[in-house]
Amino acid sequence: MTLAIGTDRAETRHELAGTAYDLLVIGGGILGTSVTWMAAQAGLRVAMVDAGDFAGATSSASSKLVHGGLRYLQTGNVRLVAENHRERRALAADIAPHLVKPLTFVVPIYRGGPHGAAKLGAGVFLYSALSVFGDGMGRVITPQQAMAKVPALRSEGLRAAAVYGDHQMNDSRVAVMTVRAAVDAGAVVLNHAEVVGLRQTGGTVTGADLRDRLDETEFGVSARLVLNATGPWVDHLRRMEDPSAAPSIRLSKGAHLVLRRQEPWKAALTTPIDKYRVSFAIPWEDHLLLGTTDEAYEGDPAAVRATEADIAQILDEAGHSVRDSQLRREDITYAFAGLRVLPGGPGQVAAAKRETVVTSGSGGMLSVAGGKWTTYRHIGRHVLDTLAHLPGRPLGDDLADILPAVPLPGLASPDAVAMRLWTDRDPGTRMDPLVARHLATHYGSIAFDLARLIREDPALGERIHPDGPDIWAQAVYARDREWAATVDDVVRRRTTLTVRGLDTPDVRAGIGKLLG
């Protein structure tokens, strides 16, 4: 039995407690959702739980980029950049063109900066060559050409600029669509379900005991294999299995700011801060996204925040290339931070390798750490392949081959969807073009489901806040079809209300009432 999207929590708990699963994935971030999706495609009975919301922590606190990683060329990791580009092209062309869109990046070259024009020009050319010139040819442009693309660019000392192509996305929406794809493939999932203990049979981990954080109901899940994909909490769960387990990871905090934009930007900025670090200024959701920081973090993962020091650092580093008029504190709508999970070891976190590590515990629980959005499908396949070839074959011998390019739900041209949304209704009740574009680029063809909700109840076509494009149909859809159970689930991760600074007390109260 596979539960449909929108099944209530009690039914899902009943299904989880009454089924013997091949694989239980604990953690619904980048890694957990990807492995769950791949495992379901391979024909396994798979369940996934998360103590919070899907992608509720680090996985929705990224730089919102699907990119090859220009800075990896600096460390000579050409193979990694090429691999990133392959996955980026697949996401943009075949998997999620409705959610992943191209974006031009400008690298300003200032007098006295850490890199010269010749070096950066060669770097962006190699970068675009590794992507088979799919986004045009990386090249050096004049200061005037750079200013035309980014009017807020600081002109003092600007000698030239390098330009290259990459992609961006809304990480929360990609996460929700991936969970939906996993459920479509047969997985059973539940958010806000916290692991309170691991089940063991003869010293082997064979499931978990859980508590529903929304109503305190306790239940259990049994599985042949348990995968710990809890990100910053990976060692916490490992100590449940073995209290003497040594730390396996270290954490690096990355903070970002979102500001109101003073004028349109035709490109993003990648500003070199030193030999290795860069600062991004990216047009995103009609705003400007700035970041990121990279510093060791040793506190409670649940308490990570963008501090006053983070905000000052981000604004200062952005000020290397962005005019002060675009960096006013009163224009900040949102500040957020997430934690990168890095392999344990000495040295600075900024220089640590960004790699995925799979380890086995004393009770046979597998722990996986270190993921990123660009290659999340590739990582999911790699982890599943590792699980399939474990000694003793706990998942059995027969896993179906995974198709190379299963798209995320809603696959469609955003331009075509927006056009249909705008023209399909009666002239007197036509959808606002900005709302139509917003729905098309966040849902793809699923936006037509929201349009049907509006036809049945025109009030759902009203904006939740007059200054943003999110509408009430999105909140209803999030509740009924996208596992949104709390106000934060809706305002932070199913809509763009929080990033735009529009989750006012009145808005939150209205959504709370809708959620019941």
Coordinates of C-alpha atoms in Angstrom, one line a residue:
M1 CA 0.0 0.0 0.0
T2 CA 1.3 3.4 -0.9
L3 CA -0.2 6.5 0.7
A4 CA -1.3 9.3 -1.5
I5 CA 0.0 12.8 -1.1
G6 CA -2.3 14.7 1.3
T7 CA -2.9 11.6 3.5
D8 CA -3.4 12.7 7.1
R9 CA -0.7 12.2 9.7
A10 CA -2.6 9.5 11.7
E11 CA -2.9 7.4 8.6
T12 CA 0.7 7.9 7.8
R13 CA 1.8 6.9 11.3
H14 CA -0.4 3.8 11.1
E15 CA 1.2 2.9 7.7
L16 CA 4.8 3.5 9.1
A17 CA 4.1 1.4 12.2
G18 CA 2.5 -1.5 10.4
T19 CA 5.0 -2.1 7.6
A20 CA 8.4 -3.8 7.5
Y21 CA 10.6 -1.5 5.4
D22 CA 13.7 -2.3 3.5
L23 CA 15.2 1.1 4.3
L24 CA 14.4 3.8 6.9
V25 CA 15.9 7.1 6.2
I26 CA 16.2 9.5 9.2
G27 CA 16.5 13.0 8.0
G28 CA 14.7 14.9 5.2
G29 CA 17.3 17.3 3.9
I30 CA 19.3 17.2 0.7
L31 CA 20.8 13.7 1.4
G32 CA 17.7 12.1 3.0
T33 CA 15.3 13.1 0.3
S34 CA 17.6 12.2 -2.5
V35 CA 18.4 8.7 -1.2
T36 CA 14.7 8.1 -0.4
W37 CA 13.8 9.1 -4.0
M38 CA 16.4 6.9 -5.5
A39 CA 15.6 3.9 -3.2
A40 CA 11.9 4.1 -4.1
Q41 CA 12.8 4.3 -7.8
A42 CA 14.9 1.1 -7.3
G43 CA 11.9 -0.7 -6.0
L44 CA 12.7 -0.7 -2.3
R45 CA 10.1 -0.2 0.5
V46 CA 11.4 3.0 1.9
A47 CA 10.3 5.3 4.7
M48 CA 11.7 8.8 5.5
V49 CA 11.1 10.8 8.7
D50 CA 12.4 14.2 9.9
A51 CA 12.3 15.8 13.3
G52 CA 11.4 19.1 11.7
D53 CA 10.2 20.0 8.3
F54 CA 11.6 18.6 5.1
A55 CA 14.7 20.7 4.2
G56 CA 13.8 22.7 7.4
A57 CA 17.4 23.4 8.4
T58 CA 20.6 23.6 6.4
S59 CA 19.0 22.4 3.1
S60 CA 16.8 25.5 2.9
A61 CA 19.7 27.8 4.0
S62 CA 21.9 27.6 0.9
S63 CA 23.1 30.2 -1.6
K64 CA 20.2 29.0 -3.9
L65 CA 22.7 28.1 -6.6
V66 CA 23.0 25.1 -9.0
H67 CA 26.5 25.7 -10.1
G68 CA 29.8 24.1 -11.2
G69 CA 31.8 25.8 -8.4
L70 CA 34.1 28.3 -10.1
R71 CA 36.2 28.5 -6.9
Y72 CA 37.0 24.7 -7.1
L73 CA 39.2 25.5 -10.2
Q74 CA 41.4 27.6 -7.8
T75 CA 42.2 24.4 -5.9
G76 CA 42.7 22.4 -9.1
N77 CA 39.7 20.2 -8.7
V78 CA 38.8 20.1 -12.4
R79 CA 37.1 16.7 -12.2
L80 CA 34.7 17.9 -9.5
V81 CA 33.8 21.0 -11.6
A82 CA 33.1 18.8 -14.6
E83 CA 30.9 16.5 -12.5
N84 CA 29.0 19.5 -11.1
H85 CA 28.4 20.8 -14.6
R86 CA 27.0 17.5 -15.8
E87 CA 24.4 17.4 -13.0
R88 CA 23.7 21.1 -13.4
R89 CA 22.9 20.6 -17.1
A90 CA 20.7 17.6 -16.3
L91 CA 18.7 19.6 -13.7
A92 CA 18.3 22.6 -15.9
A93 CA 17.4 20.7 -19.1
D94 CA 15.7 17.4 -18.1
I95 CA 14.9 17.2 -14.3
A96 CA 13.7 20.6 -13.2
P97 CA 13.7 23.3 -15.8
H98 CA 10.6 24.7 -14.2
L99 CA 12.6 25.2 -10.9
V100 CA 16.2 25.8 -12.1
K101 CA 16.9 28.9 -14.2
P102 CA 20.1 30.3 -15.9
L103 CA 21.8 33.3 -14.5
T104 CA 24.8 35.3 -15.7
F105 CA 27.6 36.0 -13.2
V106 CA 30.0 38.9 -13.3
V107 CA 33.4 38.8 -11.5
P108 CA 34.6 42.4 -11.0
I109 CA 38.4 42.9 -11.2
Y110 CA 39.6 45.8 -9.1
R111 CA 42.9 47.4 -8.9
G112 CA 44.9 45.7 -6.1
G113 CA 42.4 42.7 -6.0
P114 CA 43.4 39.1 -5.3
H115 CA 43.2 38.1 -9.0
G116 CA 44.1 39.7 -12.3
A117 CA 42.2 39.9 -15.5
A118 CA 44.3 37.4 -17.4
K119 CA 44.0 34.7 -14.6
L120 CA 40.2 35.2 -14.2
G121 CA 39.7 35.3 -18.0
A122 CA 41.4 32.0 -18.3
G123 CA 39.5 30.6 -15.3
V124 CA 36.0 31.5 -16.7
F125 CA 36.9 30.2 -20.1
L126 CA 38.0 26.9 -18.7
Y127 CA 34.9 26.9 -16.5
S128 CA 32.6 27.4 -19.5
A129 CA 34.6 24.8 -21.5
L130 CA 33.9 22.2 -18.7
S131 CA 30.2 22.9 -19.2
V132 CA 30.7 22.3 -23.0
F133 CA 29.9 26.0 -23.4
G134 CA 26.3 25.3 -22.6
D135 CA 25.9 28.7 -21.0
G136 CA 28.1 30.6 -23.5
M137 CA 31.8 31.3 -23.4
G138 CA 33.4 32.8 -20.3
R139 CA 35.2 36.0 -21.2
V140 CA 36.5 39.3 -20.0
I141 CA 34.3 42.4 -20.5
T142 CA 34.9 46.1 -20.0
P143 CA 33.9 48.1 -16.9
Q144 CA 31.1 49.7 -18.9
Q145 CA 29.7 46.4 -20.0
A146 CA 29.8 45.1 -16.4
M147 CA 28.0 48.3 -15.2
A148 CA 25.3 47.8 -17.8
K149 CA 24.6 44.3 -16.4
V150 CA 24.8 45.4 -12.7
P151 CA 24.0 49.1 -12.3
A152 CA 24.8 48.8 -8.6
L153 CA 28.4 47.8 -9.3
R154 CA 31.0 50.0 -7.6
S155 CA 33.0 51.7 -10.3
E156 CA 36.0 53.1 -8.4
G157 CA 39.1 51.1 -9.3
L158 CA 37.2 48.7 -11.6
R159 CA 39.7 47.6 -14.3
A160 CA 37.6 44.9 -16.0
A161 CA 35.2 42.0 -15.2
A162 CA 35.0 38.3 -16.1
V163 CA 31.6 36.9 -17.0
Y164 CA 30.3 33.3 -16.9
G165 CA 27.0 31.4 -16.8
D166 CA 25.5 29.3 -14.0
H167 CA 22.0 28.5 -12.6
Q168 CA 19.9 29.3 -9.5
M169 CA 16.8 27.8 -7.8
N170 CA 14.6 28.1 -4.7
D171 CA 16.0 25.3 -2.6
S172 CA 12.8 24.9 -0.5
R173 CA 10.7 24.3 -3.5
V174 CA 13.2 21.8 -5.0
A175 CA 13.1 19.9 -1.7
V176 CA 9.3 19.7 -1.6
M177 CA 9.2 18.6 -5.2
T178 CA 11.8 15.9 -4.5
V179 CA 9.8 14.6 -1.5
R180 CA 6.7 14.5 -3.7
A181 CA 8.7 12.6 -6.4
A182 CA 9.8 10.1 -3.8
V183 CA 6.2 9.6 -2.6
D184 CA 5.1 9.2 -6.3
A185 CA 7.7 6.5 -6.6
G186 CA 6.3 4.6 -3.5
A187 CA 8.0 6.1 -0.5
V188 CA 6.1 6.9 2.8
V189 CA 7.3 10.1 4.5
L190 CA 6.5 12.1 7.7
N191 CA 7.9 15.4 8.9
H192 CA 7.8 16.7 12.5
A193 CA 8.5 13.1 13.7
E194 CA 11.5 12.9 16.1
V195 CA 13.6 9.8 16.7
V196 CA 13.6 9.1 20.5
G197 CA 15.4 5.8 20.3
L198 CA 16.8 3.2 18.0
R199 CA 15.4 -0.3 17.8
Q200 CA 18.0 -3.1 18.1
T201 CA 17.7 -6.8 17.5
G202 CA 20.7 -8.9 18.5
G203 CA 22.9 -5.8 18.5
T204 CA 21.8 -4.7 15.1
V205 CA 19.8 -1.5 14.5
T206 CA 16.4 -2.6 13.0
G207 CA 14.3 0.6 13.2
A208 CA 13.5 3.6 15.3
D209 CA 11.0 4.7 18.0
L210 CA 9.5 8.1 17.2
R211 CA 7.4 10.8 18.6
D212 CA 5.1 13.1 16.5
R213 CA 6.1 16.5 17.7
L214 CA 2.7 18.0 16.8
D215 CA 0.5 15.8 19.0
E216 CA 3.1 13.8 21.1
T217 CA 1.9 10.4 19.6
E218 CA 4.6 7.8 19.9
F219 CA 5.1 5.0 17.3
G220 CA 7.8 2.9 15.8
V221 CA 9.2 1.9 12.4
S222 CA 10.9 -1.3 11.6
A223 CA 13.4 -1.7 8.8
R224 CA 16.1 -4.0 7.5
L225 CA 18.6 -1.1 7.2
V226 CA 18.6 2.4 8.9
L227 CA 20.3 5.3 7.3
N228 CA 21.2 8.3 9.4
A229 CA 21.1 11.4 7.2
T230 CA 20.5 14.0 9.9
G231 CA 23.1 16.5 8.7
P232 CA 24.4 18.5 11.6
W233 CA 22.8 16.0 14.0
V234 CA 24.5 13.0 12.5
D235 CA 26.8 12.4 15.6
H236 CA 23.8 12.8 18.0
L237 CA 22.1 9.8 16.3
R238 CA 25.3 7.9 16.1
R239 CA 25.6 8.2 19.9
M240 CA 22.1 6.7 20.2
E241 CA 23.5 3.6 18.5
D242 CA 26.8 3.7 20.4
P243 CA 27.3 6.1 23.4
S244 CA 31.1 5.9 22.9
A245 CA 31.0 6.9 19.2
A246 CA 33.7 9.4 18.4
P247 CA 32.8 12.6 16.6
S248 CA 32.9 12.1 12.8
I249 CA 32.1 15.6 11.5
R250 CA 32.7 19.3 12.1
L251 CA 30.4 22.1 11.2
S252 CA 30.9 25.3 9.3
K253 CA 28.3 28.1 9.5
G254 CA 27.3 30.0 6.4
A255 CA 25.0 33.1 6.8
H256 CA 23.1 35.0 4.2
L257 CA 21.1 38.3 4.0
V258 CA 18.1 39.2 1.8
L259 CA 17.6 42.8 0.9
R260 CA 15.0 44.8 -1.1
R261 CA 16.4 45.6 -4.5
Q262 CA 16.7 49.2 -5.5
E263 CA 16.7 48.5 -9.3
P264 CA 16.7 45.4 -11.6
W265 CA 19.8 43.4 -11.9
K266 CA 20.6 41.6 -15.2
A267 CA 23.3 39.5 -13.6
A268 CA 24.8 38.3 -10.3
L269 CA 28.1 39.3 -8.8
T270 CA 30.9 36.9 -7.6
T271 CA 33.4 39.1 -5.8
P272 CA 36.8 37.6 -4.8
I273 CA 37.4 38.5 -1.1
D274 CA 40.8 36.7 -0.9
K275 CA 42.6 33.9 -2.8
Y276 CA 39.9 31.3 -2.0
R277 CA 36.8 33.0 -0.7
V278 CA 34.1 34.9 -2.7
S279 CA 31.1 37.0 -1.8
F280 CA 27.9 36.5 -3.8
A281 CA 25.3 39.2 -4.6
I282 CA 22.5 37.4 -6.4
P283 CA 19.1 38.7 -7.7
W284 CA 16.6 36.3 -6.2
E285 CA 12.8 36.4 -5.7
D286 CA 12.7 40.1 -6.7
H287 CA 15.3 40.8 -3.9
L288 CA 19.0 40.6 -3.5
L289 CA 20.7 37.7 -1.8
L290 CA 24.1 38.3 -0.2
G291 CA 26.6 35.9 1.4
T292 CA 28.1 33.7 2.5
T293 CA 30.3 33.3 5.6
D294 CA 32.4 30.3 6.4
E295 CA 33.4 29.8 10.0
A296 CA 33.7 26.9 12.4
Y297 CA 30.6 26.3 14.5
E298 CA 30.5 24.2 17.7
G299 CA 27.1 25.1 19.3
D300 CA 23.7 23.5 19.2
P301 CA 22.7 23.0 15.5
A302 CA 19.2 24.0 16.3
A303 CA 20.4 27.4 17.6
V304 CA 22.3 28.5 14.5
R305 CA 21.4 32.1 13.6
A306 CA 22.8 34.9 11.5
T307 CA 24.4 37.1 14.2
E308 CA 25.1 40.8 14.2
A309 CA 28.7 40.0 13.4
D310 CA 27.6 37.9 10.4
I311 CA 25.4 40.7 9.1
A312 CA 28.3 43.2 9.4
Q313 CA 30.7 40.9 7.7
I314 CA 28.3 40.2 4.8
L315 CA 27.5 43.8 4.2
D316 CA 31.2 44.7 4.4
E317 CA 32.3 42.1 1.9
A318 CA 29.4 42.9 -0.4
G319 CA 30.6 46.5 -0.2
H320 CA 33.8 45.5 -2.1
S321 CA 31.8 45.6 -5.3
V322 CA 28.3 46.9 -4.5
R323 CA 27.5 50.5 -4.0
D324 CA 26.4 51.6 -0.5
S325 CA 23.0 52.7 -1.7
Q326 CA 22.1 49.1 -2.2
L327 CA 23.4 47.9 1.1
R328 CA 21.2 49.8 3.6
R329 CA 20.4 47.9 6.8
E330 CA 16.8 49.2 6.6
D331 CA 16.4 47.2 3.4
I332 CA 17.2 43.8 5.0
T333 CA 14.1 41.6 4.9
Y334 CA 15.6 38.4 6.2
A335 CA 18.8 37.0 7.6
F336 CA 19.4 33.2 7.8
A337 CA 22.2 30.8 8.5
G338 CA 22.9 27.1 7.9
L339 CA 25.6 24.6 8.8
R340 CA 27.8 22.8 6.3
V341 CA 28.7 19.3 7.4
L342 CA 32.4 18.6 6.8
P343 CA 34.5 15.6 7.4
G344 CA 36.3 15.7 10.8
G345 CA 39.9 16.7 10.9
P346 CA 42.3 19.5 11.4
G347 CA 42.7 22.8 9.5
Q348 CA 40.4 25.7 8.6
V349 CA 36.8 24.9 7.6
A350 CA 37.1 27.1 4.6
A351 CA 39.8 24.9 3.2
A352 CA 38.0 21.6 4.1
K353 CA 36.9 19.3 1.3
R354 CA 33.1 19.3 0.5
E355 CA 32.6 15.6 0.1
T356 CA 30.0 13.0 1.1
V357 CA 31.2 10.4 3.6
V358 CA 29.4 7.1 4.5
T359 CA 30.3 5.4 7.7
S360 CA 28.9 2.2 9.5
G361 CA 28.3 2.1 13.2
S362 CA 28.6 -0.8 15.7
G363 CA 25.0 -1.7 15.2
G364 CA 25.0 -1.6 11.5
M365 CA 23.4 1.8 11.1
L366 CA 24.8 3.7 8.1
S367 CA 25.5 7.4 8.6
V368 CA 26.0 9.7 5.6
A369 CA 27.1 13.3 5.8
G370 CA 28.0 16.1 3.4
G371 CA 25.6 17.0 0.6
K372 CA 24.9 19.8 -1.8
W373 CA 22.1 20.7 -4.1
T374 CA 23.9 20.8 -7.4
T375 CA 24.9 17.1 -7.3
Y376 CA 22.1 15.8 -4.9
R377 CA 20.8 13.2 -7.4
H378 CA 24.3 11.9 -8.1
I379 CA 25.0 11.7 -4.3
G380 CA 21.7 9.9 -3.8
R381 CA 22.6 7.3 -6.4
H382 CA 26.1 6.9 -4.9
V383 CA 24.8 6.4 -1.4
L384 CA 22.2 3.9 -2.6
D385 CA 24.9 2.0 -4.5
T386 CA 26.9 1.8 -1.3
L387 CA 23.9 0.5 0.6
A388 CA 23.2 -2.1 -2.1
H389 CA 26.7 -3.6 -1.8
L390 CA 27.1 -3.8 2.0
P391 CA 28.4 -7.1 3.4
G392 CA 25.6 -9.5 3.9
R393 CA 23.4 -7.6 1.4
P394 CA 20.8 -6.3 4.0
L395 CA 18.8 -4.8 1.2
G396 CA 18.7 -8.0 -0.8
D397 CA 20.2 -8.9 -4.1
D398 CA 17.6 -7.4 -6.5
L399 CA 17.4 -3.6 -6.9
A400 CA 15.8 -2.3 -10.1
D401 CA 18.0 -0.1 -12.3
I402 CA 17.2 3.6 -11.8
L403 CA 16.2 5.5 -14.9
P404 CA 18.8 8.1 -15.8
A405 CA 16.6 11.2 -15.8
V406 CA 13.3 11.0 -13.9
P407 CA 12.0 14.6 -13.8
L408 CA 10.6 16.3 -10.7
P409 CA 6.8 16.8 -10.7
G410 CA 5.5 19.8 -12.6
L411 CA 8.0 19.5 -15.5
A412 CA 7.0 22.2 -18.0
S413 CA 8.2 25.4 -19.6
P414 CA 7.6 28.2 -17.0
D415 CA 6.9 30.7 -19.8
A416 CA 4.2 28.4 -21.3
V417 CA 2.6 27.8 -17.9
A418 CA 2.6 31.6 -17.0
M419 CA 1.0 32.4 -20.4
R420 CA -1.7 29.8 -19.9
L421 CA -2.4 30.9 -16.3
W422 CA -2.8 34.5 -17.5
T423 CA -4.9 33.8 -20.6
D424 CA -7.1 30.9 -19.5
R425 CA -9.4 32.9 -17.3
D426 CA -12.2 35.3 -18.3
P427 CA -11.0 38.8 -19.2
G428 CA -12.6 40.3 -16.1
T429 CA -10.9 37.8 -13.7
R430 CA -7.5 37.3 -15.3
M431 CA -4.7 36.3 -13.0
D432 CA -2.2 39.1 -12.3
P433 CA 0.8 38.4 -14.6
L434 CA 3.2 38.7 -11.7
V435 CA 1.3 36.0 -9.7
A436 CA 1.1 33.8 -12.9
R437 CA 4.9 34.1 -13.3
H438 CA 5.5 33.4 -9.6
L439 CA 3.3 30.2 -9.7
A440 CA 4.9 29.0 -13.0
T441 CA 8.4 29.3 -11.7
H442 CA 7.7 27.7 -8.3
Y443 CA 5.3 24.8 -9.3
G444 CA 5.6 24.3 -13.1
S445 CA 2.5 22.6 -14.4
I446 CA 1.3 21.9 -10.9
A447 CA 0.3 25.6 -11.0
F448 CA -2.8 24.5 -12.9
D449 CA -3.9 22.6 -9.7
L450 CA -3.7 25.9 -7.9
A451 CA -5.7 27.6 -10.7
R452 CA -8.4 25.0 -10.2
L453 CA -8.6 25.8 -6.5
I454 CA -9.1 29.4 -7.4
R455 CA -11.9 28.6 -9.8
E456 CA -13.6 26.7 -7.1
D457 CA -13.0 29.5 -4.5
P458 CA -12.0 32.9 -6.1
A459 CA -10.9 34.2 -2.6
L460 CA -7.9 31.8 -2.9
G461 CA -6.6 33.9 -5.7
E462 CA -6.1 36.9 -3.4
R463 CA -2.5 37.8 -2.3
I464 CA -1.6 36.7 1.2
H465 CA 0.2 40.1 1.6
P466 CA -0.4 42.9 -0.9
D467 CA 3.4 43.5 -1.4
G468 CA 4.2 39.9 -2.5
P469 CA 3.0 37.5 -5.2
D470 CA 2.1 34.6 -2.9
I471 CA -1.6 33.8 -2.8
W472 CA -3.9 31.9 -0.5
A473 CA -4.2 29.0 -2.8
Q474 CA -0.6 28.2 -2.1
A475 CA -1.2 28.0 1.6
V476 CA -4.2 25.6 1.1
Y477 CA -2.1 23.5 -1.4
A478 CA 0.8 23.4 1.1
R479 CA -1.5 22.2 3.8
D480 CA -3.3 19.6 1.8
R481 CA -0.7 18.4 -0.7
E482 CA 2.8 19.4 0.6
W483 CA 2.9 18.3 4.2
A484 CA 2.9 21.8 5.6
A485 CA 1.9 21.5 9.3
T486 CA 3.1 24.7 10.9
V487 CA 3.0 28.3 10.1
D488 CA 6.8 28.3 9.4
D489 CA 6.4 25.4 7.0
V490 CA 4.2 27.7 4.9
V491 CA 5.8 31.1 5.3
R492 CA 9.4 30.0 5.1
R493 CA 9.4 26.9 2.8
R494 CA 6.2 26.6 0.8
T495 CA 6.0 30.4 -0.1
T496 CA 8.4 33.3 -0.2
L497 CA 6.6 35.4 2.5
T498 CA 9.5 35.2 5.0
V499 CA 12.3 36.0 2.6
R500 CA 10.4 39.0 1.5
G501 CA 9.9 40.2 5.1
L502 CA 6.1 39.8 4.7
D503 CA 5.3 37.2 7.4
T504 CA 3.7 39.8 9.6
P505 CA 1.7 38.9 12.8
D506 CA -1.5 39.2 10.8
V507 CA -0.2 37.0 8.0
R508 CA 1.0 34.4 10.4
A509 CA -2.3 34.5 12.3
G510 CA -4.2 34.0 9.1
I511 CA -2.1 31.0 8.0
G512 CA -2.3 29.6 11.5
K513 CA -6.1 29.7 11.3
L514 CA -6.0 28.0 7.9
L515 CA -3.9 25.2 9.3
G516 CA -6.3 24.8 12.2

